[in-house]
Structure formats: structure tokens, C-alpha cells
CSV table of N, CA and C in Angstrom, one decimal:
chain,number,residue,atom,x,y,z
A,1,MET,N,29.6,-46.7,57.0
A,1,MET,CA,29.7,-45.6,58.0
A,1,MET,C,28.3,-45.2,58.4
A,2,GLN,N,28.0,-45.3,59.7
A,2,GLN,CA,26.8,-44.8,60.2
A,2,GLN,C,27.1,-43.4,60.9
A,3,VAL,N,26.3,-42.4,60.6
A,3,VAL,CA,26.5,-41.1,61.3
A,3,VAL,C,25.3,-40.9,62.2
A,4,SER,N,25.5,-40.3,63.3
A,4,SER,CA,24.5,-40.1,64.3
A,4,SER,C,23.4,-39.3,63.8
A,5,GLU,N,22.2,-39.5,64.3
A,5,GLU,CA,21.0,-38.7,64.0
A,5,GLU,C,21.2,-37.2,64.3
A,6,GLU,N,21.9,-37.0,65.5
A,6,GLU,CA,22.2,-35.7,65.9
A,6,GLU,C,23.0,-34.9,64.9
A,7,SER,N,24.0,-35.6,64.3
A,7,SER,CA,24.9,-35.0,63.3
A,7,SER,C,24.1,-34.8,62.0
A,8,MET,N,23.1,-35.6,61.7
A,8,MET,CA,22.4,-35.5,60.5
A,8,MET,C,21.3,-34.5,60.4
A,9,LYS,N,20.8,-34.0,61.6
A,9,LYS,CA,19.8,-33.0,61.6
A,9,LYS,C,20.1,-31.7,60.8
A,10,PRO,N,21.3,-31.1,61.0
A,10,PRO,CA,21.7,-30.0,60.2
A,10,PRO,C,21.8,-30.3,58.7
A,11,VAL,N,22.3,-31.5,58.4
A,11,VAL,CA,22.4,-31.9,57.0
A,11,VAL,C,21.0,-32.0,56.4
A,12,LEU,N,20.1,-32.6,57.1
A,12,LEU,CA,18.7,-32.7,56.6
A,12,LEU,C,18.1,-31.4,56.4
A,13,ASP,N,18.3,-30.5,57.3
A,13,ASP,CA,17.8,-29.1,57.2
A,13,ASP,C,18.4,-28.4,56.0
A,14,ARG,N,19.6,-28.6,55.7
A,14,ARG,CA,20.3,-28.0,54.5
A,14,ARG,C,19.7,-28.6,53.2
A,15,LEU,N,19.5,-30.0,53.2
A,15,LEU,CA,19.0,-30.6,52.1
A,15,LEU,C,17.5,-30.2,51.8
A,16,LYS,N,16.7,-30.0,52.8
A,16,LYS,CA,15.4,-29.6,52.7
A,16,LYS,C,15.3,-28.2,52.1
A,17,ARG,N,16.2,-27.3,52.6
A,17,ARG,CA,16.3,-26.0,52.1
A,17,ARG,C,16.7,-26.0,50.6
A,18,ALA,N,17.7,-26.9,50.2
A,18,ALA,CA,18.1,-27.0,48.8
A,18,ALA,C,17.0,-27.5,48.0
A,19,GLN,N,16.2,-28.4,48.5
A,19,GLN,CA,15.0,-29.0,47.8
A,19,GLN,C,14.0,-27.8,47.5
A,20,GLY,N,13.8,-26.9,48.4
A,20,GLY,CA,12.9,-25.8,48.2
A,20,GLY,C,13.5,-24.9,47.2
A,21,GLN,N,14.8,-24.6,47.2
A,21,GLN,CA,15.5,-23.8,46.3
A,21,GLN,C,15.4,-24.4,44.9
A,22,LEU,N,15.6,-25.7,44.8
A,22,LEU,CA,15.5,-26.4,43.5
A,22,LEU,C,14.1,-26.2,42.9
A,23,ALA,N,13.1,-26.4,43.7
A,23,ALA,CA,11.7,-26.2,43.3
A,23,ALA,C,11.5,-24.8,42.7
A,24,ALA,N,12.2,-23.8,43.4
A,24,ALA,CA,12.1,-22.5,42.9
A,24,ALA,C,12.8,-22.3,41.6
A,25,VAL,N,13.9,-22.9,41.4
A,25,VAL,CA,14.6,-22.9,40.1
A,25,VAL,C,13.7,-23.4,39.0
A,26,ILE,N,13.1,-24.5,39.2
A,26,ILE,CA,12.2,-25.2,38.2
A,26,ILE,C,11.1,-24.2,37.9
A,27,ALA,N,10.5,-23.6,38.9
A,27,ALA,CA,9.4,-22.7,38.7
A,27,ALA,C,9.8,-21.5,37.9
A,28,MET,N,11.0,-21.0,38.2
A,28,MET,CA,11.6,-19.8,37.5
A,28,MET,C,11.7,-20.1,36.0
A,29,ILE,N,12.2,-21.3,35.7
A,29,ILE,CA,12.4,-21.7,34.3
A,29,ILE,C,11.1,-21.8,33.7
A,30,GLU,N,10.1,-22.5,34.3
A,30,GLU,CA,8.8,-22.6,33.7
A,30,GLU,C,8.1,-21.3,33.5
A,31,TYR,N,8.3,-20.3,34.3
A,31,TYR,CA,7.7,-19.0,34.1
A,31,TYR,C,8.5,-18.0,33.3
A,32,GLY,N,9.7,-18.5,32.8
A,32,GLY,CA,10.5,-17.7,31.9
A,32,GLY,C,11.2,-16.6,32.6
A,33,ARG,N,11.7,-16.8,33.8
A,33,ARG,CA,12.5,-15.8,34.5
A,33,ARG,C,13.8,-15.5,33.8
A,34,GLU,N,14.4,-14.4,34.1
A,34,GLU,CA,15.7,-14.1,33.5
A,34,GLU,C,16.8,-15.1,33.9
A,35,CYS,N,17.7,-15.3,32.9
A,35,CYS,CA,18.7,-16.3,33.1
A,35,CYS,C,19.6,-16.0,34.3
A,36,GLU,N,19.9,-14.7,34.5
A,36,GLU,CA,20.7,-14.3,35.7
A,36,GLU,C,20.1,-14.7,37.0
A,37,ASP,N,18.8,-14.5,37.1
A,37,ASP,CA,18.1,-14.9,38.3
A,37,ASP,C,18.1,-16.5,38.5
A,38,VAL,N,17.9,-17.2,37.4
A,38,VAL,CA,17.9,-18.6,37.5
A,38,VAL,C,19.2,-19.2,37.9
A,39,VAL,N,20.3,-18.6,37.3
A,39,VAL,CA,21.6,-19.1,37.6
A,39,VAL,C,22.0,-18.8,39.0
A,40,THR,N,21.6,-17.6,39.5
A,40,THR,CA,21.9,-17.2,40.9
A,40,THR,C,21.3,-18.2,41.8
A,41,GLN,N,20.0,-18.5,41.6
A,41,GLN,CA,19.3,-19.4,42.5
A,41,GLN,C,19.9,-20.9,42.3
A,42,LEU,N,20.3,-21.2,41.1
A,42,LEU,CA,20.9,-22.6,40.9
A,42,LEU,C,22.2,-22.7,41.7
A,43,ALA,N,23.0,-21.6,41.7
A,43,ALA,CA,24.3,-21.6,42.4
A,43,ALA,C,24.0,-21.8,43.9
A,44,ALA,N,22.9,-21.2,44.4
A,44,ALA,CA,22.6,-21.4,45.8
A,44,ALA,C,22.3,-22.8,46.1
A,45,VAL,N,21.6,-23.5,45.2
A,45,VAL,CA,21.2,-24.9,45.4
A,45,VAL,C,22.5,-25.7,45.4
A,46,SER,N,23.4,-25.4,44.5
A,46,SER,CA,24.6,-26.2,44.4
A,46,SER,C,25.5,-26.0,45.7
A,47,LYS,N,25.5,-24.8,46.2
A,47,LYS,CA,26.3,-24.5,47.4
A,47,LYS,C,25.7,-25.3,48.6
A,48,ALA,N,24.4,-25.3,48.7
A,48,ALA,CA,23.7,-26.0,49.8
A,48,ALA,C,24.0,-27.5,49.7
A,49,LEU,N,24.0,-28.0,48.5
A,49,LEU,CA,24.3,-29.5,48.4
A,49,LEU,C,25.7,-29.8,48.7
A,50,ASP,N,26.6,-28.9,48.3
A,50,ASP,CA,28.0,-29.1,48.6
A,50,ASP,C,28.3,-29.1,50.1
A,51,ARG,N,27.6,-28.1,50.8
A,51,ARG,CA,27.8,-28.0,52.2
A,51,ARG,C,27.2,-29.2,53.0
A,52,ALA,N,26.1,-29.7,52.5
A,52,ALA,CA,25.5,-30.9,53.1
A,52,ALA,C,26.5,-32.1,52.9
A,53,GLY,N,27.1,-32.2,51.8
A,53,GLY,CA,28.0,-33.3,51.5
A,53,GLY,C,29.3,-33.2,52.4
A,54,PHE,N,29.8,-32.0,52.5
A,54,PHE,CA,31.0,-31.8,53.4
A,54,PHE,C,30.6,-32.1,54.8
A,55,LYS,N,29.4,-31.7,55.2
A,55,LYS,CA,29.0,-32.0,56.6
A,55,LYS,C,28.9,-33.5,56.9
A,56,ILE,N,28.4,-34.2,55.9
A,56,ILE,CA,28.4,-35.7,56.1
A,56,ILE,C,29.8,-36.3,56.2
A,57,VAL,N,30.7,-35.8,55.3
A,57,VAL,CA,32.0,-36.3,55.4
A,57,VAL,C,32.7,-35.9,56.7
A,58,ALA,N,32.5,-34.7,57.1
A,58,ALA,CA,33.2,-34.2,58.3
A,58,ALA,C,32.6,-35.0,59.5
A,59,SER,N,31.3,-35.3,59.5
A,59,SER,CA,30.8,-36.1,60.6
A,59,SER,C,31.3,-37.5,60.6
A,60,GLY,N,31.5,-38.0,59.4
A,60,GLY,CA,32.1,-39.4,59.3
A,60,GLY,C,33.5,-39.4,59.8
A,61,MET,N,34.3,-38.4,59.5
A,61,MET,CA,35.7,-38.3,60.0
A,61,MET,C,35.7,-38.2,61.5
A,62,ARG,N,34.8,-37.4,62.0
A,62,ARG,CA,34.8,-37.2,63.5
A,62,ARG,C,34.4,-38.5,64.1
A,63,GLN,N,33.4,-39.2,63.6
A,63,GLN,CA,33.0,-40.5,64.2
A,63,GLN,C,34.1,-41.5,64.1
A,64,CYS,N,34.8,-41.5,63.0
A,64,CYS,CA,35.9,-42.5,62.8
A,64,CYS,C,37.0,-42.3,63.8
A,65,LEU,N,37.3,-41.0,64.1
A,65,LEU,CA,38.3,-40.7,65.1
A,65,LEU,C,37.9,-41.2,66.4
A,66,VAL,N,36.6,-41.0,66.8
A,66,VAL,CA,36.1,-41.4,68.1
A,66,VAL,C,36.0,-42.9,68.2
A,67,ASP,N,35.3,-43.5,67.1
A,67,ASP,CA,35.0,-44.9,67.1
A,67,ASP,C,36.0,-45.8,66.3
A,68,GLY,N,37.1,-45.2,65.9
A,68,GLY,CA,37.9,-45.9,64.9
A,68,GLY,C,38.4,-47.3,65.3
A,69,SER,N,38.7,-47.5,66.5
A,69,SER,CA,39.1,-48.8,67.0
A,69,SER,C,38.0,-49.8,67.0
A,70,GLU,N,36.7,-49.3,67.2
A,70,GLU,CA,35.6,-50.2,67.2
A,70,GLU,C,35.1,-50.5,65.8
A,71,ASN,N,35.2,-49.6,64.8
A,71,ASN,CA,34.7,-49.8,63.5
A,71,ASN,C,35.8,-49.5,62.5
A,72,PRO,N,36.7,-50.4,62.2
A,72,PRO,CA,37.8,-50.1,61.3
A,72,PRO,C,37.4,-50.2,59.8
A,73,SER,N,36.1,-50.4,59.5
A,73,SER,CA,35.7,-50.6,58.1
A,73,SER,C,35.9,-49.3,57.2
A,74,MET,N,35.8,-48.1,57.8
A,74,MET,CA,36.0,-46.9,57.0
A,74,MET,C,37.5,-46.4,57.3
A,75,THR,N,38.3,-46.5,56.3
A,75,THR,CA,39.7,-46.1,56.4
A,75,THR,C,39.8,-44.6,56.1
A,76,GLN,N,41.0,-44.1,56.4
A,76,GLN,CA,41.3,-42.7,56.1
A,76,GLN,C,41.2,-42.5,54.5
A,77,GLU,N,41.7,-43.5,53.8
A,77,GLU,CA,41.7,-43.5,52.4
A,77,GLU,C,40.2,-43.4,51.9
A,78,ASP,N,39.3,-44.2,52.5
A,78,ASP,CA,37.9,-44.1,52.1
A,78,ASP,C,37.3,-42.7,52.3
A,79,LEU,N,37.7,-42.1,53.5
A,79,LEU,CA,37.2,-40.8,53.8
A,79,LEU,C,37.7,-39.8,52.8
A,80,GLU,N,39.0,-39.9,52.4
A,80,GLU,CA,39.6,-39.0,51.5
A,80,GLU,C,38.9,-39.1,50.1
A,81,LYS,N,38.6,-40.3,49.7
A,81,LYS,CA,37.8,-40.5,48.4
A,81,LYS,C,36.5,-39.8,48.5
A,82,LEU,N,35.8,-40.0,49.6
A,82,LEU,CA,34.5,-39.4,49.8
A,82,LEU,C,34.6,-37.9,49.7
A,83,PHE,N,35.6,-37.3,50.4
A,83,PHE,CA,35.8,-35.9,50.3
A,83,PHE,C,36.1,-35.4,48.9
A,84,LEU,N,37.0,-36.1,48.2
A,84,LEU,CA,37.4,-35.7,46.9
A,84,LEU,C,36.2,-35.8,45.9
A,85,THR,N,35.3,-36.7,46.1
A,85,THR,CA,34.1,-36.7,45.2
A,85,THR,C,33.3,-35.4,45.2
A,86,LEU,N,33.4,-34.7,46.3
A,86,LEU,CA,32.7,-33.4,46.5
A,86,LEU,C,33.5,-32.2,45.9
A,87,ALA,N,34.8,-32.5,45.7
A,87,ALA,CA,35.7,-31.4,45.3
A,87,ALA,C,35.6,-31.1,43.8
């Protein structure tokens, strides 16, 4: 499944934000910050990664609906499996 660059820009932005958040979590642990602060930041990273994954799957679904007859390699079952790996 190839997803358009236009669809991937918001995903890349989310992943870069998550990358920064993860770096912050690592720094927090290294500097001995409170567990509550670390876990809160880690939850934000997790949510950002989940949203990026869902956006990729949603873009794939949309593309398959539009291009489905041209590219039958990705089935509905394949998309469901991708979606469920994020759940």
C-alpha cells in the first residue's frame, strides 16, 4: 500500500512531535523527575504514536476505496488487520 505524500505530511508531523516528546521523557528519567510527570509525558507519546498509526490506516482505507479497482493487493481484511494491530 502506497499512501500519498500529501496524506503523510500530518503523520510525519505527529511522529516528529512524538520523537521530541520521547526525547523529553528520556531526559526526565535521566534527571530524576517525578514518576507522575514521566508517566504523563509518556502517555502523550503513546497517544501521538497511536494517532499517527490510525492516520496511516485511514489514509490507506481511503486510497483503497478510490484506487481499489486499480490496486487490489490490499484487501479489506488486510486493512482490518492493520487497524487491529493498533487497538
